[in-house]
Amino acid sequence: MISHLEILETNKMIQEENLDIRTITMGIDLLDVSCDDLDKLCTKIYDKIAFESKNLVKIADDVALKYSIPVVNKRIAITPIALVAAATKAKSYVKIAKTLDKVSSEVGVNFIGGFSALVDKGYSNSAKTLIQSLPEALSQTERVCASVNVGSTRTGINMDVVKELGEVIKETSKLTANQGSIGCAKFVVFCNSPDDNPFMAGAFHGVGQCDTVIHVGVSGPGVVKRALMNVRGESFEKMCECIKRTSFKMTRAGQMVAQEVAQNLGVPFGIIDLSLAPTPAIGDSVAEILEEMGVDVAGSPGSTLALAILNDAVKKGGVMASSRVGGLSGAFIPVSEDHAMIEAARSGILTLEKLEAMTCVCSVGLDMVAVPGDTSASTISGIIGDEMAIGMINGKTTAVRIIPVFGKSIGQSVEFGGLLGTAPIMKVNTASCEKLISRCGRVPAPIHSFKN
């Protein structure tokens, strides 16, 4: 039971500290609509998504109004299209992407994720088709998000795909140049990708899940920052306890909303992802939490330590509050979506190398990082490879959402608007890694992967 005191505390978090339900994401299985005709498949995909999600936005809004807890985004995640469309033997999946864009617009969701492929151990013909379709698909749609899982701790890293994705990202940047290369902001490369992640751009509906399910992502960096103001100068133990207690309360509020939305829709409740996901709004920043913990600016010495403490304490508090914690859960560090990180990057204190170090201990990886448009494809692949190696060796999820902004150089910035914010163009080490990236094959899994 949720007590009266918890309700009062939650109301304060919402009104004063920017607590919100960042996303309610409906997962929809599409394996049962698979067929060998592309046109029929598009019709069946449209019909199933439209039917399953027709009441999602209304019910989410009604529950948000009932509890006065903002639900910022309503989204859909689907079975990876490389699996769904394999039987068609089509040469392009752009038509499927346009179908997904149309249906997501008509049901009123912000994004639809799952234009995806899983290639960590092999590279099927369907996965090749999807990856080759990415630049055109992302440039011709507004709401479609894509992801490719190229590695895992159990299987190693598929470097053939990593190499190809450098070229794909460059082409996507070029095709969406008139929009600040925004197509790249809708695409993420994963190692150890979770199949119940409600956050975009990496959400997809895993094959081991229910036919339809509701996942929720809760966020509130401002709540954590405000709580930490009460323990300034206290010990590490007291600081960790403060974060855990705050995380517990946030998780309880999110689960209450998610369970009611799922019940009203008549579908199972899946997981709650408690991730401190910032927005460009003042007071809604993960970087400000790190600064409240004691570093002068995000990216300065001590930042990785502070982020590690934060990430662990958030997870512990969430697990105490709910048995359904899943997805990514922890702290995100998307540069363009966090006003304090934007300023740290502009000042040169937060560098790409420091960001990479911080990704060793946070929930995801290099997220919403803008780099010069003339960055080579091999350098982009090298950055992806570095991040995938961190995930593989450490048995954690890592990701790269990198944006080579066409026509932009260091010192400039690009404006995406909304939650995607503003991205300063960050300096990239220009020393070449092309000889390494040009090697063919797969990086073997680490020795600790063998746990049978």
Short mmCIF file of C-alpha atoms in Angstrom, two decimals:
data_model
loop_
_atom_site.label_atom_id
_atom_site.label_comp_id
_atom_site.label_asym_id
_atom_site.label_seq_id
_atom_site.Cartn_x
_atom_site.Cartn_y
_atom_site.Cartn_z
CA MET A 1 0.00 0.00 0.00
CA ILE A 2 1.12 3.57 -0.72
CA SER A 3 0.73 5.73 2.37
CA HIS A 4 -0.77 9.22 2.68
CA LEU A 5 2.68 10.58 3.54
CA GLU A 6 4.15 9.10 0.36
CA ILE A 7 1.41 10.78 -1.69
CA LEU A 8 2.23 14.17 -0.13
CA GLU A 9 5.94 13.67 -0.77
CA THR A 10 5.23 12.68 -4.37
CA ASN A 11 3.12 15.80 -4.93
CA LYS A 12 6.02 17.92 -3.71
CA MET A 13 8.42 16.14 -6.07
CA ILE A 14 6.10 16.84 -9.01
CA GLN A 15 5.32 20.47 -8.21
CA GLU A 16 8.76 21.65 -7.12
CA GLU A 17 11.39 19.18 -8.36
CA ASN A 18 10.44 18.07 -11.90
CA LEU A 19 9.44 14.46 -11.12
CA ASP A 20 7.67 12.93 -14.08
CA ILE A 21 6.83 9.70 -15.84
CA ARG A 22 9.22 10.22 -18.72
CA THR A 23 7.60 7.57 -20.88
CA ILE A 24 4.92 4.93 -20.95
CA THR A 25 5.93 2.50 -23.68
CA MET A 26 3.72 -0.23 -25.09
CA GLY A 27 5.60 -3.25 -26.35
CA ILE A 28 3.88 -5.07 -29.23
CA ASP A 29 4.91 -8.45 -30.64
CA LEU A 30 4.81 -8.56 -34.45
CA LEU A 31 6.06 -12.08 -35.10
CA ASP A 32 2.52 -13.30 -35.68
CA VAL A 33 2.03 -10.91 -38.64
CA SER A 34 5.16 -12.04 -40.48
CA CYS A 35 4.60 -13.09 -44.10
CA ASP A 36 6.51 -13.31 -47.38
CA ASP A 37 4.80 -10.39 -49.15
CA LEU A 38 6.12 -6.91 -48.28
CA ASP A 39 2.89 -5.06 -49.10
CA LYS A 40 0.77 -7.48 -47.07
CA LEU A 41 3.25 -7.30 -44.22
CA CYS A 42 3.03 -3.50 -44.10
CA THR A 43 -0.78 -3.71 -43.96
CA LYS A 44 -0.68 -6.30 -41.20
CA ILE A 45 1.87 -4.30 -39.20
CA TYR A 46 -0.26 -1.18 -39.50
CA ASP A 47 -3.46 -2.97 -38.49
CA LYS A 48 -1.97 -4.68 -35.44
CA ILE A 49 -0.22 -1.61 -34.05
CA ALA A 50 -3.29 0.56 -34.64
CA PHE A 51 -5.54 -1.96 -32.87
CA GLU A 52 -3.31 -2.64 -29.87
CA SER A 53 -2.36 0.98 -29.19
CA LYS A 54 -5.59 2.78 -30.07
CA ASN A 55 -6.33 3.71 -26.44
CA LEU A 56 -2.75 4.09 -25.19
CA VAL A 57 -2.49 7.89 -25.32
CA LYS A 58 -5.96 8.56 -23.90
CA ILE A 59 -5.62 6.16 -20.97
CA ALA A 60 -2.10 7.37 -20.15
CA ASP A 61 -3.37 10.96 -20.13
CA ASP A 62 -6.40 10.04 -18.00
CA VAL A 63 -4.26 8.31 -15.37
CA ALA A 64 -1.78 11.20 -15.39
CA LEU A 65 -4.65 13.61 -14.75
CA LYS A 66 -6.06 11.40 -11.98
CA TYR A 67 -2.80 11.37 -10.01
CA SER A 68 -1.47 14.75 -11.23
CA ILE A 69 1.75 13.06 -12.31
CA PRO A 70 2.95 14.25 -15.74
CA VAL A 71 3.39 11.55 -18.38
CA VAL A 72 5.71 13.28 -20.81
CA ASN A 73 5.88 10.73 -23.64
CA LYS A 74 3.77 7.85 -24.93
CA ARG A 75 5.70 5.44 -27.13
CA ILE A 76 5.59 2.05 -28.84
CA ALA A 77 8.28 -0.63 -29.08
CA ILE A 78 7.95 -3.49 -31.56
CA THR A 79 9.70 -6.75 -32.38
CA PRO A 80 12.92 -6.01 -34.31
CA ILE A 81 11.93 -5.52 -37.94
CA ALA A 82 14.89 -7.58 -39.17
CA LEU A 83 13.11 -10.59 -37.63
CA VAL A 84 9.58 -9.65 -38.68
CA ALA A 85 10.44 -8.92 -42.33
CA ALA A 86 12.93 -11.72 -43.00
CA ALA A 87 10.48 -13.88 -44.97
CA THR A 88 9.80 -11.12 -47.52
CA LYS A 89 13.33 -11.30 -48.96
CA ALA A 90 12.86 -7.60 -49.77
CA LYS A 91 15.80 -5.48 -50.91
CA SER A 92 14.73 -2.50 -48.78
CA TYR A 93 12.67 -2.01 -45.62
CA VAL A 94 12.03 1.71 -46.13
CA LYS A 95 8.36 1.01 -46.89
CA ILE A 96 8.02 -0.66 -43.48
CA ALA A 97 9.61 2.39 -41.81
CA LYS A 98 7.10 4.67 -43.53
CA THR A 99 4.26 2.40 -42.36
CA LEU A 100 5.54 2.61 -38.78
CA ASP A 101 5.78 6.40 -39.06
CA LYS A 102 2.21 6.65 -40.34
CA VAL A 103 0.62 4.47 -37.70
CA SER A 104 2.56 6.05 -34.83
CA SER A 105 1.41 9.48 -35.99
CA GLU A 106 -2.21 8.38 -36.21
CA VAL A 107 -2.32 6.81 -32.73
CA GLY A 108 -0.58 9.87 -31.30
CA VAL A 109 2.65 8.48 -29.85
CA ASN A 110 5.91 10.44 -29.84
CA PHE A 111 8.21 7.70 -31.12
CA ILE A 112 8.12 4.09 -32.25
CA GLY A 113 11.19 1.94 -31.65
CA GLY A 114 12.13 -1.39 -33.15
CA PHE A 115 13.40 -0.65 -36.65
CA SER A 116 16.19 -2.81 -35.35
CA ALA A 117 18.52 -5.76 -35.89
CA LEU A 118 20.37 -8.11 -33.53
CA VAL A 119 23.72 -9.01 -35.07
CA ASP A 120 26.05 -9.68 -32.13
CA LYS A 121 26.94 -13.18 -33.34
CA GLY A 122 25.95 -13.23 -36.99
CA TYR A 123 24.76 -11.12 -39.89
CA SER A 124 21.61 -12.42 -41.54
CA ASN A 125 20.45 -11.24 -44.96
CA SER A 126 17.47 -9.53 -43.33
CA ALA A 127 19.72 -7.67 -40.89
CA LYS A 128 21.87 -6.52 -43.82
CA THR A 129 18.77 -5.21 -45.58
CA LEU A 130 17.65 -3.32 -42.51
CA ILE A 131 21.05 -1.73 -41.91
CA GLN A 132 21.36 -0.73 -45.57
CA SER A 133 17.88 0.81 -45.32
CA LEU A 134 18.72 2.95 -42.27
CA PRO A 135 19.86 6.21 -43.92
CA GLU A 136 16.84 6.46 -46.20
CA ALA A 137 14.41 5.22 -43.53
CA LEU A 138 15.60 7.68 -40.89
CA SER A 139 15.67 10.59 -43.34
CA GLN A 140 12.13 9.96 -44.61
CA THR A 141 10.39 9.41 -41.26
CA GLU A 142 9.80 11.55 -38.21
CA ARG A 143 8.94 9.17 -35.36
CA VAL A 144 10.79 5.96 -36.26
CA CYS A 145 13.75 5.05 -34.05
CA ALA A 146 16.33 2.41 -34.91
CA SER A 147 18.92 0.35 -33.10
CA VAL A 148 21.47 -2.37 -33.84
CA ASN A 149 22.90 -4.65 -31.16
CA VAL A 150 26.42 -5.47 -32.37
CA GLY A 151 27.87 -7.20 -29.32
CA SER A 152 27.41 -8.90 -25.98
CA THR A 153 29.48 -10.33 -23.17
CA ARG A 154 28.46 -13.84 -24.22
CA THR A 155 29.20 -13.51 -27.94
CA GLY A 156 31.81 -10.79 -28.50
CA ILE A 157 31.55 -7.93 -31.01
CA ASN A 158 30.60 -8.14 -34.68
CA MET A 159 33.22 -5.82 -36.13
CA ASP A 160 32.01 -6.25 -39.73
CA VAL A 161 28.81 -4.46 -38.72
CA VAL A 162 30.65 -1.89 -36.58
CA LYS A 163 32.71 -0.96 -39.64
CA GLU A 164 29.61 -0.68 -41.84
CA LEU A 165 27.74 1.43 -39.29
CA GLY A 166 30.39 4.15 -39.49
CA GLU A 167 29.43 4.58 -43.15
CA VAL A 168 25.70 4.29 -42.40
CA ILE A 169 25.88 7.05 -39.78
CA LYS A 170 27.79 9.31 -42.15
CA GLU A 171 25.19 8.77 -44.90
CA THR A 172 22.34 9.39 -42.47
CA SER A 173 24.01 12.63 -41.42
CA LYS A 174 24.22 13.76 -45.02
CA LEU A 175 20.62 12.86 -45.89
CA THR A 176 19.28 14.83 -42.90
CA ALA A 177 21.75 17.73 -43.19
CA ASN A 178 18.96 20.29 -43.55
CA GLN A 179 17.68 19.24 -40.10
CA GLY A 180 20.98 19.31 -38.26
CA SER A 181 21.65 15.64 -39.13
CA ILE A 182 18.82 14.68 -36.79
CA GLY A 183 18.49 11.23 -38.37
CA CYS A 184 21.57 10.16 -36.38
CA ALA A 185 19.81 11.19 -33.16
CA LYS A 186 17.18 8.49 -33.82
CA PHE A 187 19.71 5.69 -34.10
CA VAL A 188 21.72 3.90 -31.42
CA VAL A 189 24.31 1.11 -31.47
CA PHE A 190 24.25 -1.29 -28.50
CA CYS A 191 26.29 -3.88 -26.70
CA ASN A 192 24.24 -6.07 -24.31
CA SER A 193 21.01 -4.36 -25.35
CA PRO A 194 18.07 -5.01 -22.96
CA ASP A 195 14.85 -6.14 -24.62
CA ASP A 196 12.54 -4.31 -22.17
CA ASN A 197 14.00 -0.79 -22.39
CA PRO A 198 11.21 1.83 -22.61
CA PHE A 199 13.51 4.70 -23.60
CA MET A 200 14.25 5.82 -27.15
CA ALA A 201 16.02 5.49 -29.44
CA GLY A 202 16.94 1.98 -28.29
CA ALA A 203 13.57 0.50 -27.35
CA PHE A 204 12.42 -2.73 -29.00
CA HIS A 205 10.11 -5.57 -27.96
CA GLY A 206 12.12 -8.67 -27.13
CA VAL A 207 11.03 -12.07 -28.40
CA GLY A 208 10.79 -13.48 -24.87
CA GLN A 209 8.09 -11.05 -23.77
CA CYS A 210 4.28 -11.08 -23.76
CA ASP A 211 2.28 -10.34 -26.90
CA THR A 212 1.60 -6.85 -25.54
CA VAL A 213 3.06 -5.22 -22.44
CA ILE A 214 3.36 -1.85 -20.71
CA HIS A 215 6.76 -0.60 -19.56
CA VAL A 216 7.34 2.70 -17.79
CA GLY A 217 10.35 4.98 -17.49
CA VAL A 218 10.47 7.28 -14.48
CA SER A 219 12.79 10.26 -14.23
CA GLY A 220 13.50 13.07 -11.83
CA PRO A 221 17.05 14.43 -11.65
CA GLY A 222 15.70 17.54 -9.92
CA VAL A 223 14.25 15.42 -7.13
CA VAL A 224 17.60 13.79 -6.41
CA LYS A 225 19.45 17.10 -6.55
CA ARG A 226 17.03 18.71 -4.10
CA ALA A 227 17.36 15.78 -1.71
CA LEU A 228 21.17 15.95 -1.83
CA MET A 229 21.08 19.59 -0.81
CA ASN A 230 20.03 18.36 2.64
CA VAL A 231 23.20 16.27 3.11
CA ARG A 232 25.91 18.71 2.01
CA GLY A 233 29.19 17.94 3.73
CA GLU A 234 27.92 14.63 5.11
CA SER A 235 29.66 11.27 4.68
CA PHE A 236 29.52 9.12 1.56
CA GLU A 237 27.29 6.66 3.44
CA LYS A 238 24.72 9.33 4.27
CA MET A 239 24.82 10.66 0.73
CA CYS A 240 24.19 7.18 -0.70
CA GLU A 241 21.35 6.57 1.74
CA CYS A 242 19.75 9.87 0.69
CA ILE A 243 19.83 8.87 -3.00
CA LYS A 244 18.47 5.40 -2.25
CA ARG A 245 15.52 6.76 -0.24
CA THR A 246 14.69 9.28 -2.94
CA SER A 247 14.93 6.63 -5.66
CA PHE A 248 12.61 4.39 -3.65
CA LYS A 249 9.89 7.07 -3.55
CA MET A 250 10.20 7.85 -7.25
CA THR A 251 9.93 4.18 -8.17
CA ARG A 252 6.79 3.71 -6.08
CA ALA A 253 5.09 6.64 -7.79
CA GLY A 254 5.99 5.35 -11.25
CA GLN A 255 4.81 1.83 -10.53
CA MET A 256 1.46 3.10 -9.28
CA VAL A 257 0.82 4.94 -12.56
CA ALA A 258 2.12 2.13 -14.77
CA GLN A 259 0.04 -0.56 -13.10
CA GLU A 260 -3.13 1.44 -13.53
CA VAL A 261 -2.41 2.23 -17.19
CA ALA A 262 -1.72 -1.46 -17.85
CA GLN A 263 -4.88 -2.54 -16.02
CA ASN A 264 -7.06 -0.04 -17.90
CA LEU A 265 -5.59 -1.19 -21.21
CA GLY A 266 -6.05 -4.83 -20.28
CA VAL A 267 -2.40 -5.76 -20.89
CA PRO A 268 0.32 -6.98 -18.50
CA PHE A 269 2.58 -4.56 -16.66
CA GLY A 270 6.20 -5.27 -17.58
CA ILE A 271 8.99 -3.31 -15.94
CA ILE A 272 9.73 0.05 -14.40
CA ASP A 273 12.92 1.69 -15.61
CA LEU A 274 14.14 4.19 -13.06
CA SER A 275 16.60 6.26 -15.09
CA LEU A 276 17.68 9.78 -14.27
CA ALA A 277 17.14 11.07 -17.80
CA PRO A 278 17.75 14.82 -18.03
CA THR A 279 16.02 17.42 -20.18
CA PRO A 280 17.25 20.83 -21.34
CA ALA A 281 15.05 22.43 -18.65
CA ILE A 282 16.83 24.20 -15.80
CA GLY A 283 16.73 22.04 -12.67
CA ASP A 284 16.38 18.77 -14.58
CA SER A 285 20.05 17.90 -14.97
CA VAL A 286 22.22 14.89 -14.10
CA ALA A 287 25.32 17.11 -14.35
CA GLU A 288 23.85 19.33 -11.61
CA ILE A 289 23.50 16.24 -9.38
CA LEU A 290 27.21 15.51 -9.83
CA GLU A 291 27.98 19.12 -8.97
CA GLU A 292 25.77 18.94 -5.88
CA MET A 293 27.68 15.80 -4.88
CA GLY A 294 30.89 17.83 -4.86
CA VAL A 295 32.54 18.28 -8.28
CA ASP A 296 32.84 21.82 -9.59
CA VAL A 297 31.81 20.98 -13.15
CA ALA A 298 30.70 17.73 -14.77
CA GLY A 299 33.81 16.30 -16.41
CA SER A 300 36.25 17.48 -13.76
CA PRO A 301 38.26 14.98 -11.68
CA GLY A 302 35.90 13.03 -9.43
CA SER A 303 33.06 13.00 -11.97
CA THR A 304 33.38 9.28 -12.72
CA LEU A 305 33.41 8.50 -8.98
CA ALA A 306 30.32 10.63 -8.37
CA LEU A 307 28.46 9.08 -11.31
CA ALA A 308 29.32 5.56 -10.11
CA ILE A 309 27.92 6.33 -6.66
CA LEU A 310 24.79 7.88 -8.14
CA ASN A 311 24.12 5.04 -10.56
CA ASP A 312 24.51 2.34 -7.92
CA ALA A 313 22.40 4.10 -5.30
CA VAL A 314 19.58 4.78 -7.78
CA LYS A 315 19.46 1.08 -8.73
CA LYS A 316 19.49 -0.02 -5.07
CA GLY A 317 16.62 2.29 -4.18
CA GLY A 318 14.59 1.13 -7.17
CA VAL A 319 15.09 -2.56 -6.39
CA MET A 320 13.98 -1.95 -2.80
CA ALA A 321 10.75 -0.35 -4.04
CA SER A 322 9.72 -2.79 -6.77
CA SER A 323 10.34 -6.33 -7.98
CA ARG A 324 9.76 -5.11 -11.56
CA VAL A 325 12.82 -2.90 -12.02
CA GLY A 326 14.32 -3.51 -15.46
CA GLY A 327 15.35 -1.82 -18.68
CA LEU A 328 18.44 0.30 -18.13
CA SER A 329 17.79 1.95 -14.73
CA GLY A 330 20.43 4.30 -13.37
CA ALA A 331 21.72 7.62 -14.72
CA PHE A 332 21.86 8.81 -18.33
CA ILE A 333 24.41 11.33 -19.61
CA PRO A 334 23.06 12.56 -22.98
CA VAL A 335 25.06 15.70 -23.65
CA SER A 336 22.54 17.64 -25.74
CA GLU A 337 19.67 16.93 -23.34
CA ASP A 338 21.33 18.28 -20.18
CA HIS A 339 21.88 22.04 -19.96
CA ALA A 340 24.74 21.75 -17.45
CA MET A 341 26.51 19.14 -19.58
CA ILE A 342 26.09 21.37 -22.61
CA GLU A 343 27.88 24.17 -20.76
CA ALA A 344 30.60 21.80 -19.51
CA ALA A 345 31.19 20.58 -23.06
CA ARG A 346 31.29 24.13 -24.43
CA SER A 347 33.87 25.12 -21.82
CA GLY A 348 36.09 22.16 -22.78
CA ILE A 349 35.99 20.62 -19.30
CA LEU A 350 33.74 17.76 -20.43
CA THR A 351 35.62 16.05 -23.26
CA LEU A 352 34.78 13.02 -25.37
CA GLU A 353 37.49 11.02 -23.58
CA LYS A 354 36.09 11.93 -20.15
CA LEU A 355 32.60 11.03 -21.30
CA GLU A 356 33.88 7.61 -22.37
CA ALA A 357 35.42 7.08 -18.93
CA MET A 358 32.11 8.03 -17.28
CA THR A 359 30.21 5.53 -19.45
CA CYS A 360 32.04 2.72 -17.65
CA VAL A 361 29.83 3.35 -14.61
CA CYS A 362 26.57 4.83 -15.96
CA SER A 363 23.48 3.22 -17.45
CA VAL A 364 24.18 3.59 -21.15
CA GLY A 365 27.09 5.18 -22.98
CA LEU A 366 28.01 7.99 -25.35
CA ASP A 367 24.60 9.55 -25.84
CA MET A 368 23.57 12.49 -28.04
CA VAL A 369 27.19 13.46 -28.72
CA ALA A 370 27.62 15.82 -31.68
CA VAL A 371 30.96 15.76 -33.54
CA PRO A 372 32.27 17.57 -36.63
CA GLY A 373 30.60 16.57 -39.87
CA ASP A 374 33.93 15.72 -41.50
CA THR A 375 34.73 13.05 -38.88
CA SER A 376 35.72 9.95 -40.84
CA ALA A 377 33.59 6.82 -40.93
CA SER A 378 36.48 4.77 -39.51
CA THR A 379 36.81 7.15 -36.55
CA ILE A 380 33.09 6.83 -35.85
CA SER A 381 33.43 3.04 -36.03
CA GLY A 382 36.42 3.26 -33.68
CA ILE A 383 34.39 5.26 -31.14
CA ILE A 384 31.61 2.67 -31.41
CA GLY A 385 34.12 -0.15 -31.00
CA ASP A 386 35.62 1.44 -27.87
CA GLU A 387 32.21 1.73 -26.25
CA MET A 388 31.17 -1.78 -27.24
CA ALA A 389 34.38 -3.12 -25.66
CA ILE A 390 33.52 -1.40 -22.38
CA GLY A 391 30.13 -3.12 -22.38
CA MET A 392 31.45 -6.51 -23.40
CA ILE A 393 34.28 -6.67 -20.86
CA ASN A 394 32.25 -5.25 -17.98
CA GLY A 395 29.06 -7.20 -18.64
CA LYS A 396 26.92 -4.05 -18.87
CA THR A 397 24.84 -2.26 -21.45
CA THR A 398 26.71 0.36 -23.43
CA ALA A 399 25.48 2.38 -26.38
CA VAL A 400 26.57 5.02 -28.85
CA ARG A 401 24.29 7.70 -30.26
CA ILE A 402 26.75 9.89 -32.12
CA ILE A 403 25.85 12.70 -34.52
CA PRO A 404 28.40 13.86 -37.09
CA VAL A 405 26.65 17.13 -37.92
CA PHE A 406 26.96 17.77 -41.65
CA GLY A 407 28.70 21.09 -42.37
CA LYS A 408 29.46 21.86 -38.70
CA SER A 409 32.82 22.08 -36.94
CA ILE A 410 34.24 22.36 -33.42
CA GLY A 411 32.93 25.40 -31.53
CA GLN A 412 29.60 25.45 -33.32
CA SER A 413 26.37 23.88 -32.11
CA VAL A 414 23.21 22.31 -33.49
CA GLU A 415 19.66 22.87 -32.28
CA PHE A 416 17.31 19.86 -32.26
CA GLY A 417 14.55 21.32 -30.11
CA GLY A 418 12.29 19.63 -27.56
CA LEU A 419 13.78 16.90 -25.40
CA LEU A 420 16.72 16.46 -27.79
CA GLY A 421 18.01 19.92 -26.90
CA THR A 422 21.13 21.64 -28.20
CA ALA A 423 24.41 19.89 -28.94
CA PRO A 424 27.80 21.60 -28.93
CA ILE A 425 30.16 20.14 -31.55
CA MET A 426 32.80 18.28 -29.52
CA LYS A 427 36.43 17.73 -30.45
CA VAL A 428 37.35 14.27 -31.74
CA ASN A 429 40.82 12.74 -31.69
CA THR A 430 41.77 12.69 -35.37
CA ALA A 431 44.51 10.04 -35.17
CA SER A 432 43.49 7.21 -37.47
CA CYS A 433 42.23 3.78 -36.42
CA GLU A 434 41.36 2.72 -39.99
CA LYS A 435 43.80 -0.20 -40.09
CA LEU A 436 42.21 -1.67 -36.96
CA ILE A 437 38.63 -1.14 -38.13
CA SER A 438 39.43 -2.67 -41.54
CA ARG A 439 40.18 -6.07 -40.01
CA CYS A 440 37.33 -8.49 -40.73
CA GLY A 441 35.38 -10.74 -38.40
CA ARG A 442 34.32 -10.81 -34.79
CA VAL A 443 36.04 -9.88 -31.55
CA PRO A 444 35.87 -13.06 -29.41
CA ALA A 445 33.91 -12.98 -26.16
CA PRO A 446 35.94 -12.45 -22.98
CA ILE A 447 36.89 -15.48 -20.90
CA HIS A 448 34.41 -14.66 -18.15
CA SER A 449 31.56 -15.04 -20.65
CA PHE A 450 31.68 -18.82 -20.26
CA LYS A 451 29.46 -19.41 -17.22
CA ASN A 452 27.64 -22.68 -17.97
#
